[in-house]
mmCIF file of C-alpha atoms in Angstrom:
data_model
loop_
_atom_site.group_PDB
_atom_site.id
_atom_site.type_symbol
_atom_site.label_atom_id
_atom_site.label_comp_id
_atom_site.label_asym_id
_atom_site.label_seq_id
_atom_site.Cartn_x
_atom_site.Cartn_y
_atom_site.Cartn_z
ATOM 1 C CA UNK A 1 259.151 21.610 -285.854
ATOM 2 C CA UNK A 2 261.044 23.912 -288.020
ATOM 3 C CA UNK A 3 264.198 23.215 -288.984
ATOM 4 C CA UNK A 4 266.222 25.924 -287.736
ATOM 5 C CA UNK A 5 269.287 26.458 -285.866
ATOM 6 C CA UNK A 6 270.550 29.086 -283.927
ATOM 7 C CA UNK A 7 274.165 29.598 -282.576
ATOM 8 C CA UNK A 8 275.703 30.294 -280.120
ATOM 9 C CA UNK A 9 272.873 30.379 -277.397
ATOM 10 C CA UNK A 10 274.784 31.663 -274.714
ATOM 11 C CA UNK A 11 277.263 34.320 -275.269
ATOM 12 C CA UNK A 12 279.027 36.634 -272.873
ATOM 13 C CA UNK A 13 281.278 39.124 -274.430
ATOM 14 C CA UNK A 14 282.531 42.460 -273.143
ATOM 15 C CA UNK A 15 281.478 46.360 -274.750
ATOM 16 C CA UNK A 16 283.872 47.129 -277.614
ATOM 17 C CA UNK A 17 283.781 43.564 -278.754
ATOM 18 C CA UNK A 18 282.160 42.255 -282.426
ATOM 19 C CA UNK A 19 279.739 39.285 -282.344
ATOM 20 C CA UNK A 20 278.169 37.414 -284.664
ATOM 21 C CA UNK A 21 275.186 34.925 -284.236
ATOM 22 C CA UNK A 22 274.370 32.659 -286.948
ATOM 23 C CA UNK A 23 271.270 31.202 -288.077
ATOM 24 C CA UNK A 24 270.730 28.326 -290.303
ATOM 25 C CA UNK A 25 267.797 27.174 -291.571
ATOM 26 C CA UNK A 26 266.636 23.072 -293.687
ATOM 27 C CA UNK A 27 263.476 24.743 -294.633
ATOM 28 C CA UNK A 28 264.470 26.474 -297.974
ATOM 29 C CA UNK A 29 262.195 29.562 -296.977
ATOM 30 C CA UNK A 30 262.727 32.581 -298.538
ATOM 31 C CA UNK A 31 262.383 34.729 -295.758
ATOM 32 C CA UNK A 32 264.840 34.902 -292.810
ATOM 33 C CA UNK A 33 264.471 37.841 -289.927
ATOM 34 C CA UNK A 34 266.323 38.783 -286.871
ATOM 35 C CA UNK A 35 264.769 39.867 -283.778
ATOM 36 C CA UNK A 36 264.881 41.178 -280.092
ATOM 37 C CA UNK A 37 263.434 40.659 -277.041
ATOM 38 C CA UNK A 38 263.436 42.203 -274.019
ATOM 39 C CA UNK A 39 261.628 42.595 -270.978
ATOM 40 C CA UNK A 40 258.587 45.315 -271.248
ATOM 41 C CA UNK A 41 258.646 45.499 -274.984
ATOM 42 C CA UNK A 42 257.407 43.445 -278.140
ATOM 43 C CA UNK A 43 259.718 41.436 -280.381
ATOM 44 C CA UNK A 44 261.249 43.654 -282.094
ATOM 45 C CA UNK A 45 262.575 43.506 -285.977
ATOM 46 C CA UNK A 46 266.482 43.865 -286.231
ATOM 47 C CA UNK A 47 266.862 43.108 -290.135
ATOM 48 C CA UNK A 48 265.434 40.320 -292.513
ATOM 49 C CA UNK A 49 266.542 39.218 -295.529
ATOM 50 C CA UNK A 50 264.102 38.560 -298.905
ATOM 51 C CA UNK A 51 266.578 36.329 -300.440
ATOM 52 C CA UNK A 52 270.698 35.650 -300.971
ATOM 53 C CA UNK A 53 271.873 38.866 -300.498
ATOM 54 C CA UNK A 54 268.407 40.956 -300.530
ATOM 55 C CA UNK A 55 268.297 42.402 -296.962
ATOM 56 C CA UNK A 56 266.755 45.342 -295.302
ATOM 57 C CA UNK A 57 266.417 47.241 -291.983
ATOM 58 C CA UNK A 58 263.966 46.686 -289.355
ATOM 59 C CA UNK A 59 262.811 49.004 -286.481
ATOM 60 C CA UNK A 60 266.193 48.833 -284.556
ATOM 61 C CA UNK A 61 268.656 48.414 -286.827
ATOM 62 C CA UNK A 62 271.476 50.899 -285.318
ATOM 63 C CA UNK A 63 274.681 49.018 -284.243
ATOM 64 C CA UNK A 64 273.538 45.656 -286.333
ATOM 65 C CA UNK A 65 274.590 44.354 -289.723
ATOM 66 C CA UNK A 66 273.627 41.283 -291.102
ATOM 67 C CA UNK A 67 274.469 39.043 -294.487
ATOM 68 C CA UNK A 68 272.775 36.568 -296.218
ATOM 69 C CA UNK A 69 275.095 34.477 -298.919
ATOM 70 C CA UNK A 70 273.607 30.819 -298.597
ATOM 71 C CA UNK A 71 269.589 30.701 -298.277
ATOM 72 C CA UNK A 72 269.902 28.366 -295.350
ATOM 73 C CA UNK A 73 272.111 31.009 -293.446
ATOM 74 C CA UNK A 74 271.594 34.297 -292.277
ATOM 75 C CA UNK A 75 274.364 36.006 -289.761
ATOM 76 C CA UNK A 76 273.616 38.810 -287.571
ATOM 77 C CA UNK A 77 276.558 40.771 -286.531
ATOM 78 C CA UNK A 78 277.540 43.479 -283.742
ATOM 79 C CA UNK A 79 280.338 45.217 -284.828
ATOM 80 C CA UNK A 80 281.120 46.873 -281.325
ATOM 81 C CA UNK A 81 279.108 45.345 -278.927
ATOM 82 C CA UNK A 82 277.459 47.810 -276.537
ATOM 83 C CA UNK A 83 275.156 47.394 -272.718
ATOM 84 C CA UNK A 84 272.497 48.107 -274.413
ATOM 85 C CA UNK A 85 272.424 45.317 -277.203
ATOM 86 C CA UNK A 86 272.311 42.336 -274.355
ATOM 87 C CA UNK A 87 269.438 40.698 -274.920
ATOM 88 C CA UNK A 88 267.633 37.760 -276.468
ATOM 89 C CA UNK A 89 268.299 37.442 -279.703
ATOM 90 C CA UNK A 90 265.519 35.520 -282.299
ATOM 91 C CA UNK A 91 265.880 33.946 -286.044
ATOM 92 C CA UNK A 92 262.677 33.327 -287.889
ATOM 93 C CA UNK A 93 261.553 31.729 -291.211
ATOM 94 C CA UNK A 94 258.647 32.438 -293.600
ATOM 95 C CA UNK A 95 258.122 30.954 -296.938
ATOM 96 C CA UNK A 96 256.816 34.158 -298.894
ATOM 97 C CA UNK A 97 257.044 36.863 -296.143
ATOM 98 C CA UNK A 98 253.375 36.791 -295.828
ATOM 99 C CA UNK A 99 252.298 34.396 -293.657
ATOM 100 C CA UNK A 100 253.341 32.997 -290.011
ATOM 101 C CA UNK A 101 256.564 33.030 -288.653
ATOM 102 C CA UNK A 102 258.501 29.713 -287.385
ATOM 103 C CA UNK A 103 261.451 30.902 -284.706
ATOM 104 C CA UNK A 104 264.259 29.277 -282.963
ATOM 105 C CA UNK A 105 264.959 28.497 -279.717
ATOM 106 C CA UNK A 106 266.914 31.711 -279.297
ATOM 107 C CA UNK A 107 270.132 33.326 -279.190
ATOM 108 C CA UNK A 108 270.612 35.004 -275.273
ATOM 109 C CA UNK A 109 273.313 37.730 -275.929
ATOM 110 C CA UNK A 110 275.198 39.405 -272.620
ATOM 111 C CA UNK A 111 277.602 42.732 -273.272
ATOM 112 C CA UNK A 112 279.541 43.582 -270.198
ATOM 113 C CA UNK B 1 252.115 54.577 -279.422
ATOM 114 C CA UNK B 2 251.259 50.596 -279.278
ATOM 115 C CA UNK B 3 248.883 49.903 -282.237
ATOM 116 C CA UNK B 4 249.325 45.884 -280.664
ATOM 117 C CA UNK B 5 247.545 45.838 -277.136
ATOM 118 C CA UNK B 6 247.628 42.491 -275.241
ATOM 119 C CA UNK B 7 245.230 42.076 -272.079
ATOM 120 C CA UNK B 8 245.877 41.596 -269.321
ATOM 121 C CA UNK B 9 249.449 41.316 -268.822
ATOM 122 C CA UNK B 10 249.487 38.706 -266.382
ATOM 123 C CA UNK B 11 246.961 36.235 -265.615
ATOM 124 C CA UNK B 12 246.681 33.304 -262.778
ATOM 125 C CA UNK B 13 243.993 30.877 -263.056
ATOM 126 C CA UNK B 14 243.267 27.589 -261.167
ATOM 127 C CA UNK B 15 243.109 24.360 -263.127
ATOM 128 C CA UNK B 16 239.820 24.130 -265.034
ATOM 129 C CA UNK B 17 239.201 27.840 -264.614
ATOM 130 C CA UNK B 18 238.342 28.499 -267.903
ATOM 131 C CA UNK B 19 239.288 32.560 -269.205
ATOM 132 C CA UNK B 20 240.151 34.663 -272.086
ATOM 133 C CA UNK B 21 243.021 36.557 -273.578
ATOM 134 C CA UNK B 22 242.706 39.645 -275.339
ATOM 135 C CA UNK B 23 245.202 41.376 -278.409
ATOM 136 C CA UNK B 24 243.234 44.667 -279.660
ATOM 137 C CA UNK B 25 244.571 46.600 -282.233
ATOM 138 C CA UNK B 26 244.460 50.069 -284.345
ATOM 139 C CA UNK B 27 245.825 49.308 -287.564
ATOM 140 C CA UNK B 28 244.590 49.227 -291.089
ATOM 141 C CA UNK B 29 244.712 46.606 -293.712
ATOM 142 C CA UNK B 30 244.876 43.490 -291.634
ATOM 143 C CA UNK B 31 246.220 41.006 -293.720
ATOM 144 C CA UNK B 32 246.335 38.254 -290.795
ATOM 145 C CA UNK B 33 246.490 37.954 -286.713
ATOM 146 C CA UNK B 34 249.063 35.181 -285.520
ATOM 147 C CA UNK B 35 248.899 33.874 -281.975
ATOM 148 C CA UNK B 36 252.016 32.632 -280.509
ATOM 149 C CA UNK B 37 252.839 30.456 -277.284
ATOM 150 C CA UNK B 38 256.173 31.064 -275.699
ATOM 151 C CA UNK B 39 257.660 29.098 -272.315
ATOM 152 C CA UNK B 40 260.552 30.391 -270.674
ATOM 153 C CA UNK B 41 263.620 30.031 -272.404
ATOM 154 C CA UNK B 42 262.568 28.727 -276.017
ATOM 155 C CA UNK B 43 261.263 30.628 -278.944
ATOM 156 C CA UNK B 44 257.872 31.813 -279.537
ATOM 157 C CA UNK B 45 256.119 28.424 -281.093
ATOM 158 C CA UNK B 46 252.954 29.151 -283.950
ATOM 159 C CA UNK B 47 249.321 28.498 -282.860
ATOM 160 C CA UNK B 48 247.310 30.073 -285.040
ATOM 161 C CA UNK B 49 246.745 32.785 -288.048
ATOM 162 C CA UNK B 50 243.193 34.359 -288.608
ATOM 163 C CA UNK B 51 242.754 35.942 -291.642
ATOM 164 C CA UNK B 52 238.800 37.857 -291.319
ATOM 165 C CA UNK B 53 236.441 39.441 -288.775
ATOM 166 C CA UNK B 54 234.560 36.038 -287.636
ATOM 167 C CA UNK B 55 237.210 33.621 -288.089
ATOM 168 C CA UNK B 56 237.480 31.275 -285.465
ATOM 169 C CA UNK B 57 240.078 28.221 -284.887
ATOM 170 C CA UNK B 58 240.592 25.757 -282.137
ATOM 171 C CA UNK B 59 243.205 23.391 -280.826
ATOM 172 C CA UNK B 60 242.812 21.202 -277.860
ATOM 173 C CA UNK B 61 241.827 23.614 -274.941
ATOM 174 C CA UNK B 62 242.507 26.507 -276.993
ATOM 175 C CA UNK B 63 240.343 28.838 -279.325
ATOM 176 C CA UNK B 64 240.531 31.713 -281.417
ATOM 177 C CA UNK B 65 238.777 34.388 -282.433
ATOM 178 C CA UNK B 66 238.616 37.715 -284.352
ATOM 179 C CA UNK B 67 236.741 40.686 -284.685
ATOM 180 C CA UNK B 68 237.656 44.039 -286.785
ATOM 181 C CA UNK B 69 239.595 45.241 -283.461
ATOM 182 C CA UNK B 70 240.774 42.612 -281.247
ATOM 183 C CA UNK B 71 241.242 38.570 -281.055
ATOM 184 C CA UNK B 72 240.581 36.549 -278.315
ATOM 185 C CA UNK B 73 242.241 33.247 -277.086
ATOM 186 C CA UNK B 74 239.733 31.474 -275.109
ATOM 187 C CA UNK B 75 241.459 28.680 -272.941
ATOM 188 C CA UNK B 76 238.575 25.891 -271.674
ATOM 189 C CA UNK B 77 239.753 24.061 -268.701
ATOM 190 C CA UNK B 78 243.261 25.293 -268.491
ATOM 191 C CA UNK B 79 246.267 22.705 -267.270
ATOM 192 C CA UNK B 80 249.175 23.487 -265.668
ATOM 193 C CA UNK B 81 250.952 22.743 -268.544
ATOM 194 C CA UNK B 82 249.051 25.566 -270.786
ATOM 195 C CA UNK B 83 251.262 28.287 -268.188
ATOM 196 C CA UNK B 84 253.357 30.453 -270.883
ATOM 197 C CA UNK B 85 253.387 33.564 -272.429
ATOM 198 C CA UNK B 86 251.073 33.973 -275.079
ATOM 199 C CA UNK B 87 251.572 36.949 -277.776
ATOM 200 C CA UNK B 88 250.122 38.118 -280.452
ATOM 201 C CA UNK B 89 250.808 39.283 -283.997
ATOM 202 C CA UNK B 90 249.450 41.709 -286.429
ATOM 203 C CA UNK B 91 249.843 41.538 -290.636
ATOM 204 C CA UNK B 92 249.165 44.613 -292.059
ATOM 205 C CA UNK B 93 249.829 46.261 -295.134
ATOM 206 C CA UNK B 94 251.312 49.781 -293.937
ATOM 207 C CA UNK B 95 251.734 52.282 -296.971
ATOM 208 C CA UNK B 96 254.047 50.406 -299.745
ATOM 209 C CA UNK B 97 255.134 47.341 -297.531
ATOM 210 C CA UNK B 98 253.729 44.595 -295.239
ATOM 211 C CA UNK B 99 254.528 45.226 -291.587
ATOM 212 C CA UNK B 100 254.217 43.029 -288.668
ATOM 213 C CA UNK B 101 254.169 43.910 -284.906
ATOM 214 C CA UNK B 102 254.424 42.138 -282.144
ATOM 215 C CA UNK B 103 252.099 42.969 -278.966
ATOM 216 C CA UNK B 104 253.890 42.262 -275.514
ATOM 217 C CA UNK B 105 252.342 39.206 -274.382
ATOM 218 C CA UNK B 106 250.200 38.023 -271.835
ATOM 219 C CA UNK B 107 251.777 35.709 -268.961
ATOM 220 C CA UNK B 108 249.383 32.672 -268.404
ATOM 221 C CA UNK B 109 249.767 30.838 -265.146
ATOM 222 C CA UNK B 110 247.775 27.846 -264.671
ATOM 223 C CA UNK B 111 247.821 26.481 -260.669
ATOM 224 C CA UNK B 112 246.751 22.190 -259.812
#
């Protein structure tokens, strides 16, 4: 299995609020990506990151900033969490960003 | 509009029934399909990548295939414990970058 870590896995937090989920990787892979998921819709790209501080926007990147300043971590943060951002949250890996993806176990993510 | 289609959306079979699942799609440039098994709970665990109309792979009770439109996962003589969500992934180059979209999965139930 991959070697990646994802944390917290539960989180409850209330609208207004800033969260941060963290993702750490052993694999030294270049490539580290944020997703959603959610119920009638496709993962869904947040942000990824091409290396330490290389990062760039995904499909539904309103509301979502994210920092890369280790390879083996990659943080994903809410700055004022909103309804409509709970949901399951996903880290992946890829070695050269063109090939299969390896995800964690997941990152479930409830605003109030 | 989807350019990922997965078919059907649910599925129940008995044990042994064997069936196929279907992930069409309209893009250009296919660099690679990825099929992914996810259970409840976990993240989305790698299966398989095809790279070329005609490609075929197999592991254990599980087979892929692809065509210029679509991919099919052919399950022989399913088990109970093959029930999960199954999705599927498309690689494409899309103007100046490499894009890669999810399709919405297809929920696999597998009865004794």
């Amino acid at each position: 299995d991959a070697g990646i870590t994802q944390s917290p896995r539960h989180k409850v937090t209330e609208t207004g609020t800033p969260v941060t989920l963290r993702c750490h990787q052993t694999e030294n892979h270049r490539y580290m990506y944020w997703y959603r998921q959610d119920p009638g819709h496709g993962l869904r790209l947040i942000h990824y990151s091409y290396g330490v501080k290389d990062t760039d926007k995904g499909e539904v990147s309103d509301g979502y900033s994210v920092s890369r300043s280790k390879t083996e971590d990659f943080l994903l943060t809410l700055e004022s969490a909103t309804s409509s951002q709970t949901s399951v949250y996903f880290c992946a890996i890829s070695a050269s960003g063109r090939e299969e993806l390896f995800f964690g176990e997941g990152s479930r993510l409830t605003v109030l | 509009e989807d350019q990922v289609t997965q078919s059907p959306e649910a599925l129940r079979l008995q044990e042994g029934e064997s069936s196929s699942l279907n992930c069409s799609y309209t893009v250009s440039g296919l660099r690679g399909l990825f099929w992914y098994r996810q259970d409840p709970g976990k993240g989305p665990e790698f299966l398989f990548t095809l790279y070329s109309a005609g490609e075929e792979k197999e592991k254990e009770r599980l087979k892929a295939t692809l065509t210029k439109k679509e991919s099919f996962l052919h399950i022989t003589a399913p088990k109970p414990e093959d029930s999960a969500t199954y999705l599927c992934a498309v690689f494409y180059s899309g103007g100046s970058n490499y894009k890669l979209t999810f399709g919405k999965g297809t929920l696999l139930t597998v009865n004794p």
